XYZ file of C-alpha atoms in Angstrom:
676
model
C 1.069 -44.654 10.374
C 3.368 -47.527 10.930
C 6.992 -47.075 11.793
C 9.759 -48.091 14.128
C 11.839 -46.405 16.754
C 15.589 -45.859 16.516
C 18.128 -46.238 19.262
C 21.104 -45.181 17.149
C 20.742 -42.999 14.092
C 24.062 -41.201 13.651
C 25.588 -41.702 10.212
C 22.920 -44.198 9.155
C 20.523 -44.520 6.265
C 17.138 -45.790 7.413
C 14.613 -47.514 5.172
C 11.034 -48.666 5.533
C 7.868 -49.067 3.500
C 5.571 -46.072 3.780
C 1.801 -46.445 3.594
C -0.222 -43.573 2.169
C -3.108 -42.269 4.278
C -6.341 -41.165 2.590
C -6.894 -37.460 2.141
C -10.048 -35.429 1.711
C -9.628 -33.222 -1.354
C -13.093 -31.618 -1.327
C -13.170 -27.890 -2.005
C -15.217 -25.485 0.113
C -17.440 -22.849 -1.403
C -15.619 -19.678 -2.351
C -16.242 -16.485 -0.421
C -17.442 -13.369 -2.236
C -15.434 -10.159 -2.251
C -17.065 -7.553 -0.030
C -16.258 -3.968 -0.883
C -16.728 -0.746 1.005
C -18.722 2.275 -0.066
C -19.255 2.263 -3.817
C -17.476 4.835 -5.916
C -16.924 5.496 -9.592
C -13.313 4.512 -10.329
C -10.920 4.943 -13.208
C -10.483 1.754 -15.182
C -9.136 0.661 -18.518
C -10.344 -2.306 -20.534
C -8.557 -3.791 -23.505
C -10.955 -6.553 -24.438
C -11.356 -7.592 -28.035
C -14.448 -7.228 -30.164
C -16.314 -10.057 -28.498
C -15.317 -9.181 -24.954
C -17.048 -7.185 -22.226
C -16.044 -4.242 -20.130
C -17.187 -2.887 -16.802
C -16.001 -1.010 -13.779
C -16.414 -2.380 -10.283
C -17.478 -0.892 -6.972
C -14.375 -0.494 -4.833
C -13.355 1.783 -1.939
C -13.280 5.435 -2.923
C -9.941 7.075 -3.552
C -8.631 10.319 -4.964
C -5.989 11.119 -7.497
C -2.705 12.744 -6.614
C -4.079 16.230 -7.211
C -6.832 15.682 -4.656
C -9.655 15.348 -7.190
C -11.638 12.119 -7.540
C -9.873 9.604 -9.796
C -12.828 9.214 -12.149
C -12.231 8.077 -15.687
C -15.603 6.510 -16.365
C -18.925 7.107 -14.760
C -20.283 3.719 -15.751
C -20.652 1.484 -12.699
C -21.596 -2.055 -13.598
C -22.494 -5.036 -11.445
C -21.770 -8.699 -12.060
C -25.212 -8.984 -13.664
C -25.041 -5.753 -15.660
C -22.228 -5.913 -18.164
C -22.065 -3.809 -21.285
C -20.531 -5.232 -24.481
C -17.622 -3.250 -25.876
C -17.529 -3.953 -29.562
C -14.633 -1.911 -30.882
C -11.962 -3.024 -28.406
C -10.982 0.540 -27.535
C -10.490 1.925 -24.045
C -13.557 3.057 -22.163
C -14.360 6.620 -23.046
C -13.837 8.688 -19.847
C -16.086 11.385 -18.473
C -13.243 13.886 -18.841
C -12.174 12.851 -22.338
C -9.847 10.334 -23.981
C -6.782 12.389 -23.090
C -7.175 11.569 -19.393
C -7.334 7.823 -20.085
C -4.304 8.021 -22.368
C -2.346 9.974 -19.762
C -3.054 7.464 -16.989
C -2.290 4.526 -19.246
C 0.978 6.030 -20.438
C 1.990 6.627 -16.806
C 1.352 3.028 -15.827
C 3.286 1.750 -18.845
C 6.122 4.128 -18.094
C 6.494 2.448 -14.706
C 6.204 -1.017 -16.278
C 7.682 -0.427 -19.734
C 9.902 -3.529 -19.770
C 9.859 -6.828 -17.926
C 13.089 -7.358 -15.964
C 15.853 -9.531 -17.333
C 15.509 -13.278 -16.785
C 18.677 -14.899 -15.418
C 18.880 -18.377 -16.936
C 21.320 -19.880 -14.428
C 21.345 -22.731 -11.931
C 21.721 -21.467 -8.383
C 24.411 -23.992 -7.467
C 26.550 -22.566 -10.292
C 26.226 -19.102 -8.751
C 27.376 -20.523 -5.430
C 30.286 -22.333 -7.105
C 31.514 -18.975 -8.368
C 31.700 -17.697 -4.780
C 33.509 -20.874 -3.681
C 36.189 -20.315 -6.304
C 36.468 -16.597 -5.567
C 36.706 -16.826 -1.756
C 37.324 -20.406 -0.578
C 38.598 -19.396 2.866
C 35.811 -16.900 3.639
C 33.208 -17.851 6.275
C 30.046 -19.267 4.714
C 28.179 -20.483 7.798
C 28.646 -19.371 11.389
C 26.270 -21.419 13.531
C 25.795 -22.347 17.159
C 26.920 -25.914 16.296
C 29.886 -25.140 14.055
C 31.458 -22.981 11.358
C 32.250 -23.684 7.716
C 34.245 -21.805 5.099
C 33.056 -21.783 1.507
C 35.574 -24.464 0.622
C 34.565 -26.702 3.557
C 30.864 -26.267 2.821
C 31.374 -27.106 -0.834
C 33.400 -30.216 -0.007
C 30.723 -31.638 2.294
C 27.901 -30.739 -0.097
C 29.690 -32.355 -3.034
C 30.051 -35.629 -1.118
C 26.387 -35.556 -0.163
C 25.423 -34.774 -3.763
C 27.367 -37.817 -4.906
C 25.425 -40.056 -2.540
C 22.115 -38.512 -3.582
C 22.938 -38.874 -7.269
C 23.595 -42.588 -6.788
C 20.171 -42.849 -5.135
C 18.416 -41.320 -8.122
C 18.069 -37.692 -7.100
C 17.945 -35.437 -10.144
C 15.904 -32.688 -11.822
C 12.457 -32.111 -10.318
C 13.024 -34.804 -7.681
C 12.093 -33.505 -4.228
C 14.200 -34.141 -1.152
C 12.683 -32.920 2.136
C 15.091 -31.664 4.804
C 14.144 -32.158 8.467
C 16.469 -30.120 10.689
C 16.429 -27.926 13.710
C 18.390 -24.701 13.190
C 21.885 -25.974 12.366
C 24.847 -25.534 10.049
C 23.946 -28.947 8.599
C 20.789 -27.503 7.034
C 22.933 -25.443 4.673
C 25.059 -28.482 3.823
C 21.888 -30.415 2.977
C 20.446 -27.586 0.845
C 23.601 -27.273 -1.222
C 23.997 -31.053 -1.484
C 20.511 -31.482 -2.925
C 20.814 -28.730 -5.534
C 24.303 -29.869 -6.573
C 22.734 -33.284 -7.234
C 20.192 -31.536 -9.469
C 17.255 -32.015 -7.116
C 14.824 -29.686 -5.366
C 14.785 -29.200 -1.609
C 11.901 -28.641 0.789
C 12.602 -27.319 4.272
C 10.483 -28.979 6.958
C 9.964 -27.618 10.446
C 10.264 -30.563 12.870
C 8.166 -28.666 15.420
C 5.103 -29.145 13.195
C 2.738 -32.050 13.947
C 4.017 -35.267 12.415
C 0.714 -35.767 10.626
C 1.201 -32.484 8.764
C 4.785 -33.383 7.864
C 3.525 -36.699 6.520
C 0.966 -34.940 4.317
C 3.709 -32.746 2.851
C 6.073 -35.652 2.161
C 3.254 -37.648 0.564
C 2.408 -34.756 -1.762
C 6.066 -34.520 -2.778
C 6.187 -38.275 -3.452
C 9.581 -38.127 -1.789
C 11.509 -41.374 -1.380
C 14.473 -39.836 0.449
C 14.612 -37.429 3.360
C 17.719 -35.844 4.877
C 17.704 -35.236 8.590
C 19.695 -34.274 11.638
C 20.331 -37.000 14.231
C 17.797 -35.480 16.625
C 15.062 -35.753 13.986
C 16.113 -39.148 12.637
C 13.311 -41.080 14.266
C 10.472 -38.991 12.897
C 12.201 -38.768 9.495
C 12.358 -42.561 9.263
C 8.574 -42.612 9.556
C 8.092 -39.989 6.856
C 9.969 -41.501 3.896
C 11.347 -44.815 2.701
C 14.945 -43.752 3.248
C 16.251 -41.290 5.828
C 19.834 -40.042 5.471
C 21.115 -38.735 8.784
C 24.008 -36.316 8.328
C 26.588 -35.150 10.850
C 30.373 -35.355 11.080
C 30.189 -39.126 11.611
C 28.262 -39.560 8.355
C 30.964 -37.805 6.329
C 33.916 -39.502 8.026
C 32.550 -43.054 8.067
C 34.674 -45.682 6.307
C 31.628 -46.977 4.427
C 30.837 -43.542 3.027
C 34.355 -42.910 1.754
C 34.577 -46.350 0.133
C 31.254 -46.048 -1.700
C 31.442 -42.395 -2.686
C 34.200 -40.806 -4.713
C 32.957 -37.285 -4.055
C 31.962 -36.719 -7.690
C 28.244 -36.061 -8.252
C 26.544 -38.487 -10.611
C 25.254 -37.222 -13.945
C 21.844 -35.719 -13.155
C 22.324 -32.193 -14.479
C 19.681 -29.658 -13.624
C 18.736 -26.901 -16.020
C 17.686 -23.345 -15.173
C 14.085 -24.462 -15.759
C 14.404 -27.255 -13.185
C 12.781 -26.871 -9.791
C 14.990 -25.466 -7.052
C 12.657 -25.743 -4.076
C 9.066 -25.960 -2.929
C 7.491 -24.198 0.017
C 4.178 -25.120 1.605
C 1.479 -22.705 2.686
C -1.932 -23.145 4.235
C -4.595 -24.497 1.874
C -8.334 -23.967 2.027
C -9.035 -27.659 1.364
C -7.444 -28.717 4.633
C -4.181 -29.782 2.972
C -0.956 -27.746 2.779
C -0.426 -26.175 -0.647
C 2.950 -26.622 -2.372
C 4.438 -23.687 -4.311
C 7.064 -24.478 -6.971
C 10.089 -22.240 -7.636
C 12.635 -22.895 -10.385
C 16.329 -22.111 -10.616
C 15.567 -19.283 -13.043
C 13.039 -17.770 -10.640
C 15.521 -17.739 -7.773
C 18.574 -16.760 -9.830
C 16.658 -13.805 -11.265
C 15.545 -12.679 -7.805
C 19.074 -12.916 -6.431
C 20.479 -10.984 -9.395
C 17.993 -8.118 -9.235
C 17.588 -7.803 -5.471
C 21.004 -8.364 -3.892
C 22.130 -4.738 -3.995
C 18.769 -3.358 -2.809
C 18.838 -5.769 0.129
C 22.475 -4.886 0.961
C 23.577 -8.473 0.345
C 27.307 -8.699 -0.360
C 30.473 -10.368 0.892
C 30.394 -8.249 4.053
C 26.861 -9.306 4.982
C 26.317 -11.465 8.046
C 22.683 -12.528 7.767
C 20.900 -13.632 10.913
C 18.877 -16.755 10.100
C 15.882 -16.040 12.309
C 12.946 -17.252 10.198
C 11.318 -20.589 10.875
C 11.793 -23.251 8.204
C 8.052 -23.014 7.452
C 8.656 -19.448 6.252
C 10.198 -18.963 2.785
C 12.440 -16.178 4.123
C 14.590 -18.992 5.539
C 15.266 -20.081 1.941
C 16.118 -16.522 0.973
C 18.539 -16.221 3.889
C 20.544 -19.249 2.775
C 20.618 -18.464 -0.943
C 21.269 -14.735 -0.517
C 24.227 -15.363 1.736
C 25.860 -18.036 -0.412
C 25.413 -16.335 -3.806
C 26.814 -12.983 -2.667
C 29.743 -14.254 -0.607
C 28.134 -13.373 2.734
C 27.926 -15.432 5.904
C 24.788 -17.113 7.261
C 24.576 -16.717 11.044
C 22.512 -19.549 12.522
C 21.238 -19.420 16.111
C 19.936 -22.430 18.019
C 16.180 -22.820 18.232
C 16.395 -22.142 21.950
C 18.249 -18.853 21.427
C 15.811 -17.807 18.700
C 12.990 -18.064 21.203
C 14.506 -17.141 24.549
C 17.816 -15.355 24.014
C 17.430 -13.475 20.771
C 19.401 -10.290 21.383
C 22.406 -12.070 22.869
C 22.394 -14.558 19.992
C 22.411 -11.754 17.398
C 25.268 -10.061 19.216
C 27.359 -13.190 19.741
C 27.096 -14.188 16.075
C 27.963 -10.585 15.078
C 25.075 -10.504 12.626
C 24.642 -7.224 10.783
C 21.446 -7.924 8.777
C 18.137 -8.861 10.401
C 15.153 -10.002 8.345
C 12.273 -10.025 10.826
C 8.585 -9.236 11.212
C 7.506 -5.916 12.743
C 6.045 -7.812 15.703
C 9.390 -9.427 16.470
C 11.223 -6.131 16.067
C 9.175 -4.750 18.937
C 10.947 -7.030 21.424
C 14.424 -5.937 20.309
C 16.377 -2.880 21.389
C 18.539 -1.215 18.715
C 20.893 0.025 21.440
C 21.745 -3.533 22.465
C 22.560 -4.648 18.911
C 25.685 -2.688 17.932
C 26.636 -5.026 15.079
C 23.309 -4.625 13.256
C 23.348 -2.074 10.441
C 20.327 -3.211 8.390
C 16.829 -4.296 9.410
C 14.565 -5.813 6.764
C 10.895 -5.710 7.697
C 8.511 -8.173 6.072
C 5.765 -10.698 6.643
C 3.305 -8.272 8.254
C 1.789 -4.852 7.646
C 4.252 -2.147 8.702
C 3.277 0.958 10.677
C 5.275 4.142 11.385
C 5.454 3.233 15.072
C 7.333 0.049 14.122
C 9.942 2.171 12.344
C 10.542 5.120 14.658
C 12.603 3.308 17.291
C 14.985 2.085 14.563
C 15.031 5.229 12.431
C 18.452 6.862 12.142
C 20.218 3.904 13.773
C 20.112 1.306 10.978
C 19.300 1.036 7.300
C 15.611 0.182 6.998
C 14.236 -1.923 4.176
C 10.589 -2.886 3.756
C 9.857 -5.929 1.611
C 6.729 -7.664 0.366
C 6.244 -10.846 -1.564
C 4.013 -13.879 -1.966
C 5.962 -17.129 -1.964
C 4.598 -17.837 -5.463
C 7.089 -15.255 -6.793
C 10.133 -16.127 -4.643
C 10.214 -14.682 -1.112
C 10.530 -11.032 -2.192
C 8.678 -9.155 -4.948
C 8.703 -5.457 -4.002
C 11.289 -3.508 -2.009
C 11.153 -0.087 -0.383
C 14.796 0.728 0.327
C 14.812 4.506 -0.087
C 12.519 6.581 2.091
C 12.620 10.081 3.582
C 10.993 9.157 6.873
C 9.033 6.513 8.814
C 5.768 7.446 7.110
C 7.221 6.601 3.692
C 8.762 3.391 4.981
C 5.364 1.761 5.360
C 4.859 1.716 1.579
C 5.623 -1.557 -0.190
C 8.023 0.069 -2.614
C 8.342 -1.010 -6.245
C 8.790 -4.321 -7.963
C 12.402 -5.491 -8.098
C 12.836 -8.311 -10.590
C 9.130 -7.877 -11.352
C 6.757 -5.207 -12.617
C 3.484 -4.443 -10.873
C 0.014 -3.989 -12.356
C -3.254 -3.130 -10.588
C -6.494 -4.559 -11.969
C -10.168 -4.812 -11.138
C -10.339 -7.422 -8.340
C -13.102 -9.260 -10.211
C -11.787 -8.847 -13.763
C -8.071 -9.026 -14.472
C -8.688 -7.795 -18.027
C -9.414 -4.310 -16.641
C -6.532 -2.069 -15.592
C -7.101 0.528 -12.884
C -5.735 4.062 -12.853
C -3.263 5.450 -10.291
C -5.099 6.215 -7.059
C -7.583 3.339 -7.402
C -7.680 0.278 -5.189
C -7.347 -3.022 -7.044
C -5.707 -6.435 -7.085
C -1.929 -6.550 -7.510
C -0.607 -8.610 -10.411
C 3.096 -9.433 -10.713
C 4.897 -9.983 -14.029
C 8.464 -11.088 -14.635
C 11.012 -13.870 -14.227
C 10.287 -14.313 -10.515
C 6.776 -15.657 -11.190
C 6.956 -19.302 -10.116
C 5.948 -22.463 -11.930
C 2.682 -22.908 -10.022
C 1.174 -25.215 -7.420
C 2.199 -28.803 -6.831
C -0.287 -31.324 -8.274
C -2.955 -28.656 -8.791
C -3.338 -27.566 -12.406
C -6.725 -25.937 -11.773
C -5.446 -23.726 -8.981
C -2.357 -22.876 -11.023
C -4.458 -21.846 -14.017
C -6.669 -19.669 -11.801
C -3.795 -17.806 -10.126
C -1.141 -17.724 -12.870
C -2.454 -16.057 -16.029
C -0.926 -15.422 -19.438
C -1.218 -12.640 -22.002
C -4.044 -10.411 -20.768
C -5.302 -8.236 -23.636
C -4.052 -4.969 -22.164
C -0.533 -6.390 -21.927
C -0.566 -7.567 -25.530
C -1.947 -4.212 -26.689
C 0.471 -1.803 -24.973
C 0.002 1.894 -25.785
C 0.530 4.047 -28.870
C 4.063 4.832 -27.687
C 4.998 1.596 -25.880
C 4.731 -1.797 -27.543
C 2.754 -4.565 -25.931
C 4.262 -7.908 -25.041
C 3.399 -11.410 -23.967
C 3.756 -12.295 -20.327
C 2.883 -14.586 -17.452
C 1.470 -12.944 -14.329
C 0.561 -13.986 -10.799
C -2.662 -12.765 -9.217
C -1.633 -12.009 -5.623
C -5.068 -11.545 -4.074
C -3.718 -8.420 -2.345
C -5.470 -5.069 -2.732
C -3.106 -2.142 -3.315
C -2.878 1.396 -4.696
C -0.215 3.200 -6.685
C 1.292 6.216 -4.954
C 2.330 9.295 -6.960
C 5.719 7.880 -7.892
C 4.629 4.330 -8.720
C 5.288 2.826 -5.294
C 2.620 0.554 -3.868
C 0.465 1.031 -0.793
C -1.052 -2.059 0.807
C -4.818 -1.914 1.444
C -5.872 -5.452 2.386
C -6.726 -8.918 1.135
C -9.169 -9.622 -1.657
C -10.335 -12.801 0.067
C -11.336 -12.359 3.689
C -10.664 -16.073 4.245
C -6.917 -15.660 3.664
C -5.038 -13.762 6.353
C -1.550 -13.226 7.720
C -0.650 -13.671 11.361
C 2.762 -13.890 13.011
C 4.313 -13.413 9.574
C 2.598 -16.486 8.127
C -0.053 -16.537 5.419
C -2.850 -18.960 6.201
C -6.249 -20.034 4.946
C -8.968 -19.797 7.555
C -10.723 -22.471 5.524
C -8.057 -24.992 6.501
C -8.830 -24.421 10.176
C -12.548 -24.733 9.492
C -11.988 -27.903 7.471
C -10.011 -29.476 10.315
C -12.647 -28.552 12.906
C -15.420 -30.046 10.782
C -13.549 -33.338 10.694
C -14.394 -33.812 14.372
C -17.372 -36.158 14.564
C -19.360 -33.856 16.864
C -18.911 -30.638 14.892
C -21.772 -29.615 12.613
C -20.534 -26.188 11.510
C -17.261 -24.323 12.040
C -16.129 -20.766 11.399
C -12.621 -19.343 11.854
C -11.945 -15.619 11.867
C -9.262 -13.066 12.643
C -10.069 -10.794 15.584
C -8.340 -7.430 15.654
C -7.661 -6.155 19.173
C -6.887 -2.559 20.036
C -3.230 -2.231 20.997
C -2.655 -5.998 20.785
C -1.693 -8.570 18.188
C -4.579 -9.915 16.122
C -5.633 -13.436 17.033
C -7.442 -16.364 15.430
C -10.798 -17.247 16.947
C -13.201 -20.004 15.984
C -16.841 -20.848 16.490
C -18.505 -24.256 16.279
C -21.920 -25.821 16.644
C -21.885 -29.380 17.929
C -24.145 -32.358 18.475
C -24.945 -34.408 21.560
C -23.297 -32.149 24.104
C -24.497 -32.519 27.673
C -25.479 -29.223 29.277
C -24.884 -27.140 26.165
C -27.187 -24.435 27.505
C -26.239 -24.502 31.171
C -22.450 -24.609 31.052
C -21.985 -20.905 30.365
C -19.360 -20.195 32.987
C -17.135 -23.183 32.509
C -14.399 -21.490 30.509
C -10.878 -22.475 31.437
C -7.390 -23.242 30.242
C -6.856 -26.319 28.098
C -3.073 -26.177 27.877
C -2.396 -29.316 29.878
C -4.486 -31.399 27.488
C -3.111 -29.760 24.375
C 0.492 -30.279 25.410
C 0.057 -34.023 25.860
C -0.193 -36.900 23.388
C -3.232 -36.854 21.147
C -4.411 -39.933 19.307
C -7.409 -40.273 17.062
C -9.121 -42.818 14.869
C -11.144 -42.286 11.712
C -14.763 -43.316 11.360
C -16.271 -44.411 8.043
C -16.724 -40.770 6.960
C -13.086 -39.932 7.552
C -13.969 -37.673 10.505
C -11.896 -37.705 13.674
C -13.747 -39.705 16.337
C -13.247 -39.412 20.064
C -16.405 -40.664 21.721
C -17.851 -43.544 19.705
C -19.303 -46.322 21.820
C -20.693 -49.274 19.859
C -21.144 -46.924 16.899
C -23.211 -44.341 18.799
C -22.266 -40.886 20.016
C -22.248 -40.479 23.750
C -23.263 -37.345 25.622
C -20.209 -35.208 26.288
C -19.739 -31.999 28.262
C -18.873 -28.723 26.626
C -15.495 -28.688 28.374
C -14.626 -32.141 27.046
C -15.446 -30.998 23.518
C -13.209 -27.956 23.977
C -10.373 -30.211 25.111
C -10.850 -32.571 22.179
C -10.959 -29.759 19.634
C -7.860 -27.992 20.944
C -5.996 -31.284 21.082
C -7.028 -32.266 17.565
C -6.020 -28.891 16.106
C -2.638 -28.930 17.821
C -1.986 -32.452 16.533
C -2.793 -31.562 12.928
C -1.923 -27.880 12.398
C 1.112 -25.661 12.991
C 0.827 -23.857 16.315
C 0.416 -20.454 14.632
C -2.803 -21.774 13.038
C -4.379 -23.050 16.262
C -7.122 -20.622 17.373
C -6.620 -18.921 20.691
C -10.348 -19.085 21.334
C -12.973 -21.702 20.487
C -16.599 -20.922 21.186
C -19.361 -23.528 21.225
C -22.649 -22.027 20.088
C -26.201 -23.319 19.974
C -26.493 -22.012 16.407
C -24.696 -19.733 13.999
C -26.059 -16.206 13.447
C -27.266 -15.589 9.898
C -27.312 -12.423 7.833
C -30.238 -11.277 5.699
C -29.051 -13.497 2.861
C -29.252 -16.567 5.055
C -25.468 -16.947 5.275
C -23.415 -17.184 8.442
C -22.791 -13.672 9.772
C -19.066 -13.814 10.445
C -18.855 -10.177 11.446
C -21.540 -10.644 14.104
C -19.671 -13.632 15.513
C -16.489 -11.638 16.059
C -18.265 -8.514 17.299
C -20.166 -10.463 19.928
C -17.140 -12.411 21.136
C -16.508 -10.371 24.276
C -20.072 -10.853 25.515
C -19.943 -14.639 25.363
C -18.029 -17.291 27.296
C -15.074 -18.826 25.524
C -12.170 -21.150 26.182
C -8.619 -20.185 25.280
C -6.245 -22.503 23.564
C -2.427 -22.749 23.520
C -0.528 -19.541 22.777
């Protein structure tokens, strides 16, 4: 990528022509769902006269009364489907009354879709500005702003952006370290009618470039410290600080009145990027209506109000950071922003000094905090990872505990558990808030499952986002409309039309309609350190190295320790591949340095081409190259902690790579650790 350095960036707008790099958009083969011991499960089908019905083999469960939750004894495979001509529910082994009872119970929990709030989020914030202009809006390590001061700066920025063509469904990336100016930029973009995208400047520049290219963004807003990299990412970089807003040029050009680019509730509010299996980050699109509805339904459950001081801990790659900003500003609360250094090295003191009273953190991070040293904190919101009773007990009775769950496709939060009798109940996901929850056959979303069965969670309601950026096929596969059972309803509850998101998460209903998390439908998609990622993206990146023939990434669970990502590769033309079995070592010094690469004619990263021919390379050199390449292209949380070079991949009886055997045998083989 071409670009130029900057010696002075304060208060400047930087322009350049941006070239677009080629991307590989090939899709890997999908991975089959693997279930546990087969059991006969309760299921409901509402297919029409030409449809099919079946039940699937899923982990065995029992109903609330302790008896097996069996509604039908027909167990069908993918190749053994039975036509269901009359469109009625499957006849159960115990009689139609049992099916009707289960179905009525599910519809009682989900009888109506929550209200959709057709508002623009900046209008909600304007109401708080008018109601409490002198109240603190942002309290950050680098400055403080009242609601009136924040609104004044954001309005000026919106005016500039409007003159530059920012309007509905126009993306503006924001490249900031933790700072009060991030909030100014967010509000400025949405007041101009545009959609913002938070970038984490700690990510590799190549990944940031991929994101900006997907957004087709012409303008980026940045802090002075990130001005140089921002100028290489987009045609125009607007660097904001106090000098920008007080410059004579700015005040002559801008009258502080936003140009006419009105957004509607259906307009995009923001996009957030997650790991994608194709090797490219995947953009998720959220509208004003999605966010306004979430804020309306969830504020009280999350204890968000004008007395809230929300600690802005989450990285800008995590959609909770969006929730922190919008929740604070639409409820009259204050966003407490630590420096990046304090987030990492001085967390407790930063929370105390900012007098934050609400923490939204992962269970892993909560383990390093002491409730006794955080007297201002009265609410801890756990999310991003599976929650266990041991995570809760040290906080129980000292703070209000809230457990949240949500895929970013349906705004940051979808279900909330805010009322529990003890730590054991706190681990449940709670109920949908702003959404209703349905559980279906993981391989057939036209089949509802009864309470007590394990199935895929579907979410319905106004929080369901628009879809994926530039990917209609993926959107159509994950966002579905009008399943037959929803249109049909029950004899006592009318059906309805609806749009639903297929989460890919396996869950169960508890006795009272709360949800219990079981696992992921796709083994290739995992969560680590609070971030959802596709193992396929790691594999795709590894395969781009010219020496790699095959690559596998997996999650290794360790007793009493945090799970870690490990990877396995087979390579070509490696000197001493069989003899270098004790040459494991640290690669941190290489990974922390500069890493440059070139692309050969196949688009694969090349490190050792000499006159067009591969040269013999040692195993250790390959390790160094692979760790360096991954760190240059992926976020650090996606870089495997272990890479193993193997002579060949183990195969299962079906001739496929045996991923389980790879992980199980890890401790008996030599490996090299990567950056942590």
